[in-house]
PDB file of C-alpha atoms in Angstrom:
ATOM      1  CA  MET P   1      22.324   8.036   6.982  1.00  0.00           C
ATOM      2  CA  ASN P   2      23.505   9.442   3.976  1.00  0.00           C
ATOM      3  CA  LYS P   3      21.092  11.681   1.689  1.00  0.00           C
ATOM      4  CA  GLU P   4      21.172   8.417  -0.926  1.00  0.00           C
ATOM      5  CA  SER P   5      19.827   6.144   1.625  1.00  0.00           C
ATOM      6  CA  SER P   6      17.008   8.676   2.832  1.00  0.00           C
ATOM      7  CA  ILE P   7      16.045   8.743  -0.889  1.00  0.00           C
ATOM      8  CA  ALA P   8      15.975   4.919  -1.099  1.00  0.00           C
ATOM      9  CA  ALA P   9      13.751   4.472   1.846  1.00  0.00           C
ATOM     10  CA  ILE P  10      11.312   7.031   0.507  1.00  0.00           C
ATOM     11  CA  SER P  11      11.409   5.558  -2.619  1.00  0.00           C
ATOM     12  CA  SER P  12      11.051   2.020  -1.975  1.00  0.00           C
ATOM     13  CA  LEU P  13       7.880   3.265  -0.062  1.00  0.00           C
ATOM     14  CA  TRP P  14       6.800   5.356  -2.992  1.00  0.00           C
ATOM     15  CA  LEU P  15       7.035   2.429  -5.464  1.00  0.00           C
ATOM     16  CA  ARG P  16       5.146   0.051  -3.102  1.00  0.00           C
ATOM     17  CA  HIS P  17       2.582   2.360  -2.877  1.00  0.00           C
ATOM     18  CA  LYS P  18       2.316   3.027  -6.691  1.00  0.00           C
ATOM     19  CA  ASP P  19       2.240  -0.934  -7.251  1.00  0.00           C
ATOM     20  CA  ALA P  20      -0.799  -1.169  -4.970  1.00  0.00           C
ATOM     21  CA  VAL P  21      -2.532   1.407  -6.645  1.00  0.00           C
ATOM     22  CA  ASN P  22      -2.236  -0.578  -9.683  1.00  0.00           C
ATOM     23  CA  GLN P  23      -3.247  -4.005  -7.809  1.00  0.00           C
ATOM     24  CA  TYR P  24      -6.215  -2.474  -6.185  1.00  0.00           C
ATOM     25  CA  ARG P  25      -7.290  -1.130  -9.472  1.00  0.00           C
ATOM     26  CA  LYS P  26      -6.982  -4.657 -11.334  1.00  0.00           C
ATOM     27  CA  ALA P  27      -9.043  -6.003  -8.139  1.00  0.00           C
ATOM     28  CA  MET P  28     -12.003  -3.160  -8.877  1.00  0.00           C
ATOM     29  CA  ALA P  29     -11.950  -4.197 -12.454  1.00  0.00           C
ATOM     30  CA  LEU P  30     -12.641  -7.800 -11.593  1.00  0.00           C
ATOM     31  CA  ALA P  31     -15.264  -6.916  -8.707  1.00  0.00           C
ATOM     32  CA  SER P  32     -18.877  -7.920  -9.585  1.00  0.00           C
ATOM     33  CA  GLU P  33     -20.424  -6.693  -6.618  1.00  0.00           C
ATOM     34  CA  GLU P  34     -20.872  -2.439  -6.591  1.00  0.00           C
ATOM     35  CA  GLY P  35     -20.193  -2.570  -2.748  1.00  0.00           C
ATOM     36  CA  LEU P  36     -16.877  -4.268  -3.380  1.00  0.00           C
ATOM     37  CA  LYS P  37     -15.970  -1.944  -6.591  1.00  0.00           C
ATOM     38  CA  ASN P  38     -16.263   0.958  -4.097  1.00  0.00           C
ATOM     39  CA  TRP P  39     -14.335  -0.550  -1.339  1.00  0.00           C
ATOM     40  CA  PHE P  40     -11.453  -1.099  -3.854  1.00  0.00           C
ATOM     41  CA  LYS P  41     -11.862   2.618  -4.941  1.00  0.00           C
ATOM     42  CA  THR P  42     -11.176   3.821  -1.324  1.00  0.00           C
ATOM     43  CA  LEU P  43      -8.322   1.532  -1.353  1.00  0.00           C
ATOM     44  CA  VAL P  44      -7.294   2.937  -4.392  1.00  0.00           C
ATOM     45  CA  GLU P  45      -7.586   6.732  -3.399  1.00  0.00           C
ATOM     46  CA  TYR P  46      -5.878   6.133  -0.207  1.00  0.00           C
ATOM     47  CA  ARG P  47      -2.706   4.769  -1.675  1.00  0.00           C
ATOM     48  CA  GLU P  48      -2.658   7.387  -4.315  1.00  0.00           C
ATOM     49  CA  SER P  49      -2.899   9.971  -1.470  1.00  0.00           C
ATOM     50  CA  LEU P  50      -0.025   8.035   0.192  1.00  0.00           C
ATOM     51  CA  GLU P  51       1.792   7.739  -3.091  1.00  0.00           C
ATOM     52  CA  LYS P  52       1.500  11.325  -3.724  1.00  0.00           C
ATOM     53  CA  ASP P  53       3.211  12.395  -0.486  1.00  0.00           C
ATOM     54  CA  CYS P  54       5.848  10.388  -1.053  1.00  0.00           C
ATOM     55  CA  GLN P  55       6.538  11.831  -4.409  1.00  0.00           C
ATOM     56  CA  ASP P  56       6.307  15.400  -3.136  1.00  0.00           C
ATOM     57  CA  MET P  57       8.706  14.607  -0.211  1.00  0.00           C
ATOM     58  CA  LEU P  58      11.149  12.978  -3.107  1.00  0.00           C
ATOM     59  CA  GLN P  59      10.941  16.289  -5.023  1.00  0.00           C
ATOM     60  CA  ALA P  60      11.700  18.634  -2.004  1.00  0.00           C
ATOM     61  CA  LEU P  61      14.855  16.697  -1.190  1.00  0.00           C
ATOM     62  CA  PRO P  62      17.903  17.890  -2.711  1.00  0.00           C
ATOM     63  CA  PRO P  63      18.943  16.067  -5.811  1.00  0.00           C
ATOM     64  CA  VAL P  64      21.008  13.399  -5.442  1.00  0.00           C
ATOM     65  CA  PRO P  65      22.111  10.629  -8.051  1.00  0.00           C
ATOM     66  CA  PHE P  66      19.822   7.492  -7.410  1.00  0.00           C
ATOM     67  CA  THR P  67      18.743   4.842  -9.221  1.00  0.00           C
ATOM     68  CA  PRO P  68      15.457   3.494  -7.802  1.00  0.00           C
ATOM     69  CA  ASN P  69      15.032  -0.387  -7.388  1.00  0.00           C
ATOM     70  CA  LYS P  70      12.244  -1.148  -9.784  1.00  0.00           C
ATOM     71  CA  ASN P  71      11.911  -4.488  -8.711  1.00  0.00           C
ATOM     72  CA  ILE P  72      10.210  -3.405  -5.499  1.00  0.00           C
ATOM     73  CA  THR P  73       6.486  -4.507  -5.345  1.00  0.00           C
ATOM     74  CA  SER P  74       3.726  -4.288  -3.016  1.00  0.00           C
ATOM     75  CA  GLY P  75       2.476  -7.230  -0.725  1.00  0.00           C
ATOM     76  CA  LEU P  76      -0.711  -7.044  -3.316  1.00  0.00           C
ATOM     77  CA  SER P  77       1.318  -8.005  -6.179  1.00  0.00           C
ATOM     78  CA  LYS P  78       2.904 -10.857  -4.493  1.00  0.00           C
ATOM     79  CA  ASN P  79      -0.625 -12.117  -3.388  1.00  0.00           C
ATOM     80  CA  TRP P  80      -2.190 -11.371  -6.864  1.00  0.00           C
ATOM     81  CA  VAL P  81      -3.200 -15.027  -7.361  1.00  0.00           C
ATOM     82  CA  GLU P  82      -4.883 -15.369  -3.969  1.00  0.00           C
ATOM     83  CA  ILE P  83      -6.579 -12.132  -4.369  1.00  0.00           C
ATOM     84  CA  LYS P  84      -7.853 -12.927  -8.029  1.00  0.00           C
ATOM     85  CA  GLU P  85      -8.769 -16.310  -6.654  1.00  0.00           C
ATOM     86  CA  ALA P  86     -11.024 -15.117  -3.848  1.00  0.00           C
ATOM     87  CA  LEU P  87     -12.745 -12.158  -6.180  1.00  0.00           C
ATOM     88  CA  LEU P  88     -13.568 -14.975  -8.824  1.00  0.00           C
ATOM     89  CA  LEU P  89     -14.846 -17.230  -6.058  1.00  0.00           C
ATOM     90  CA  GLU P  90     -16.650 -14.244  -4.138  1.00  0.00           C
ATOM     91  CA  ASN P  91     -14.851 -15.742  -1.225  1.00  0.00           C
ATOM     92  CA  TYR P  92     -14.690 -11.982   0.545  1.00  0.00           C
ATOM     93  CA  SER P  93     -13.321 -13.476   3.947  1.00  0.00           C
ATOM     94  CA  LYS P  94     -10.257 -14.793   2.255  1.00  0.00           C
ATOM     95  CA  LEU P  95     -10.139 -11.421   0.026  1.00  0.00           C
ATOM     96  CA  THR P  96      -9.763  -9.326   3.559  1.00  0.00           C
ATOM     97  CA  SER P  97      -7.474 -11.598   4.655  1.00  0.00           C
ATOM     98  CA  VAL P  98      -4.873 -11.701   1.889  1.00  0.00           C
ATOM     99  CA  CYS P  99      -5.366  -7.819   1.371  1.00  0.00           C
ATOM    100  CA  TRP P 100      -4.816  -7.404   5.271  1.00  0.00           C
ATOM    101  CA  GLU P 101      -1.899  -9.533   4.997  1.00  0.00           C
ATOM    102  CA  ALA P 102      -0.564  -7.761   1.833  1.00  0.00           C
ATOM    103  CA  GLU P 103      -0.909  -4.226   3.813  1.00  0.00           C
ATOM    104  CA  GLN P 104       0.848  -5.471   6.833  1.00  0.00           C
ATOM    105  CA  GLU P 105       3.887  -6.487   4.639  1.00  0.00           C
ATOM    106  CA  ASP P 106       4.283  -3.234   3.326  1.00  0.00           C
ATOM    107  CA  TYR P 107       3.637  -1.688   6.536  1.00  0.00           C
ATOM    108  CA  GLU P 108       6.585  -4.015   7.900  1.00  0.00           C
ATOM    109  CA  ALA P 109       8.981  -3.185   5.296  1.00  0.00           C
ATOM    110  CA  LEU P 110       8.401   0.753   6.405  1.00  0.00           C
ATOM    111  CA  LYS P 111       9.272  -0.256   9.953  1.00  0.00           C
ATOM    112  CA  LYS P 112      12.617  -1.900   8.559  1.00  0.00           C
ATOM    113  CA  SER P 113      13.391   1.540   6.941  1.00  0.00           C
ATOM    114  CA  LEU P 114      12.239   3.587  10.453  1.00  0.00           C
ATOM    115  CA  LYS P 115      15.206   1.227  12.256  1.00  0.00           C
ATOM    116  CA  ILE P 116      17.785   2.589   9.977  1.00  0.00           C
ATOM    117  CA  ALA P 117      20.369   4.137  12.354  1.00  0.00           C
ATOM    118  CA  ASN P 118      21.035   7.938  11.740  1.00  0.00           C
ATOM    119  CA  LEU P 119      17.877   8.890   9.908  1.00  0.00           C
ATOM    120  CA  PRO P 120      17.403  12.686   9.337  1.00  0.00           C
ATOM    121  CA  GLU P 121      14.751  13.813  11.701  1.00  0.00           C
ATOM    122  CA  GLY P 122      12.375  15.111   8.816  1.00  0.00           C
ATOM    123  CA  ILE P 123      12.627  11.800   6.875  1.00  0.00           C
ATOM    124  CA  ALA P 124      11.852   9.869  10.232  1.00  0.00           C
ATOM    125  CA  ASN P 125       8.929  11.964  11.024  1.00  0.00           C
ATOM    126  CA  PHE P 126       7.765  11.673   7.421  1.00  0.00           C
ATOM    127  CA  LEU P 127       8.307   7.664   7.094  1.00  0.00           C
ATOM    128  CA  ASP P 128       6.485   7.564  10.833  1.00  0.00           C
ATOM    129  CA  LYS P 129       3.510   9.430   9.270  1.00  0.00           C
ATOM    130  CA  GLN P 130       3.322   7.108   6.305  1.00  0.00           C
ATOM    131  CA  GLY P 131       3.464   4.268   8.891  1.00  0.00           C
ATOM    132  CA  LYS P 132       0.412   5.551  10.818  1.00  0.00           C
ATOM    133  CA  SER P 133      -1.437   6.203   7.569  1.00  0.00           C
ATOM    134  CA  MET P 134      -0.429   2.477   6.537  1.00  0.00           C
ATOM    135  CA  LEU P 135      -2.091   1.279   9.971  1.00  0.00           C
ATOM    136  CA  GLN P 136      -5.219   2.964   8.888  1.00  0.00           C
ATOM    137  CA  MET P 137      -4.898   1.438   5.566  1.00  0.00           C
ATOM    138  CA  GLN P 138      -5.176  -1.915   7.292  1.00  0.00           C
ATOM    139  CA  ARG P 139      -8.140  -0.915   9.426  1.00  0.00           C
ATOM    140  CA  LYS P 140      -9.920   0.219   6.039  1.00  0.00           C
ATOM    141  CA  VAL P 141      -9.128  -3.367   4.813  1.00  0.00           C
ATOM    142  CA  GLU P 142     -10.565  -5.048   7.876  1.00  0.00           C
ATOM    143  CA  ARG P 143     -13.845  -2.977   7.353  1.00  0.00           C
ATOM    144  CA  MET P 144     -14.061  -4.883   4.214  1.00  0.00           C
ATOM    145  CA  ASN P 145     -16.335  -7.370   6.082  1.00  0.00           C
ATOM    146  CA  THR P 146     -18.938  -4.598   6.601  1.00  0.00           C
ATOM    147  CA  VAL P 147     -19.624  -3.778   2.911  1.00  0.00           C
ATOM    148  CA  PRO P 148     -23.149  -4.474   2.408  1.00  0.00           C
ATOM    149  CA  ASN P 149     -24.777  -7.374   0.623  1.00  0.00           C
ATOM    150  CA  LEU P 150     -21.379  -9.488   0.632  1.00  0.00           C
ATOM    151  CA  ASN P 151     -21.517 -12.675   2.138  1.00  0.00           C
ATOM    152  CA  ASP P 152     -19.318 -15.667   1.830  1.00  0.00           C
TER     153      ASP P 152
END
């Protein structure tokens, strides 16, 4: 794998995190329950930390001319209509399900990056660490069912 491909893999992940932060912020603004707003806030903060890690890794790599694909979005963007509908209808089990599926979609995209042959060890280790963090993110999404005072 050449340097440009390594940068493409990290840039793609960075763009997904950045988009997810924006989507979770939009959801937080729509949420009516304080517990739900706080839940979204923790998801925003978690994705922001992953986004920053990607940005730091990109800045640490040697400069290579590269144009990122700005059409890359998170699974949250692709499922935004369902998320918004679940929020407006206060259907929290549906909200949990859609957010979890969106997080899973982003994790699967990361796994594809890890399967690329000849991935430099440092990049592979970084992407693996991001993958483990994304699995933790899915667990945070699953915990939404335990937010106090939120019942379907």
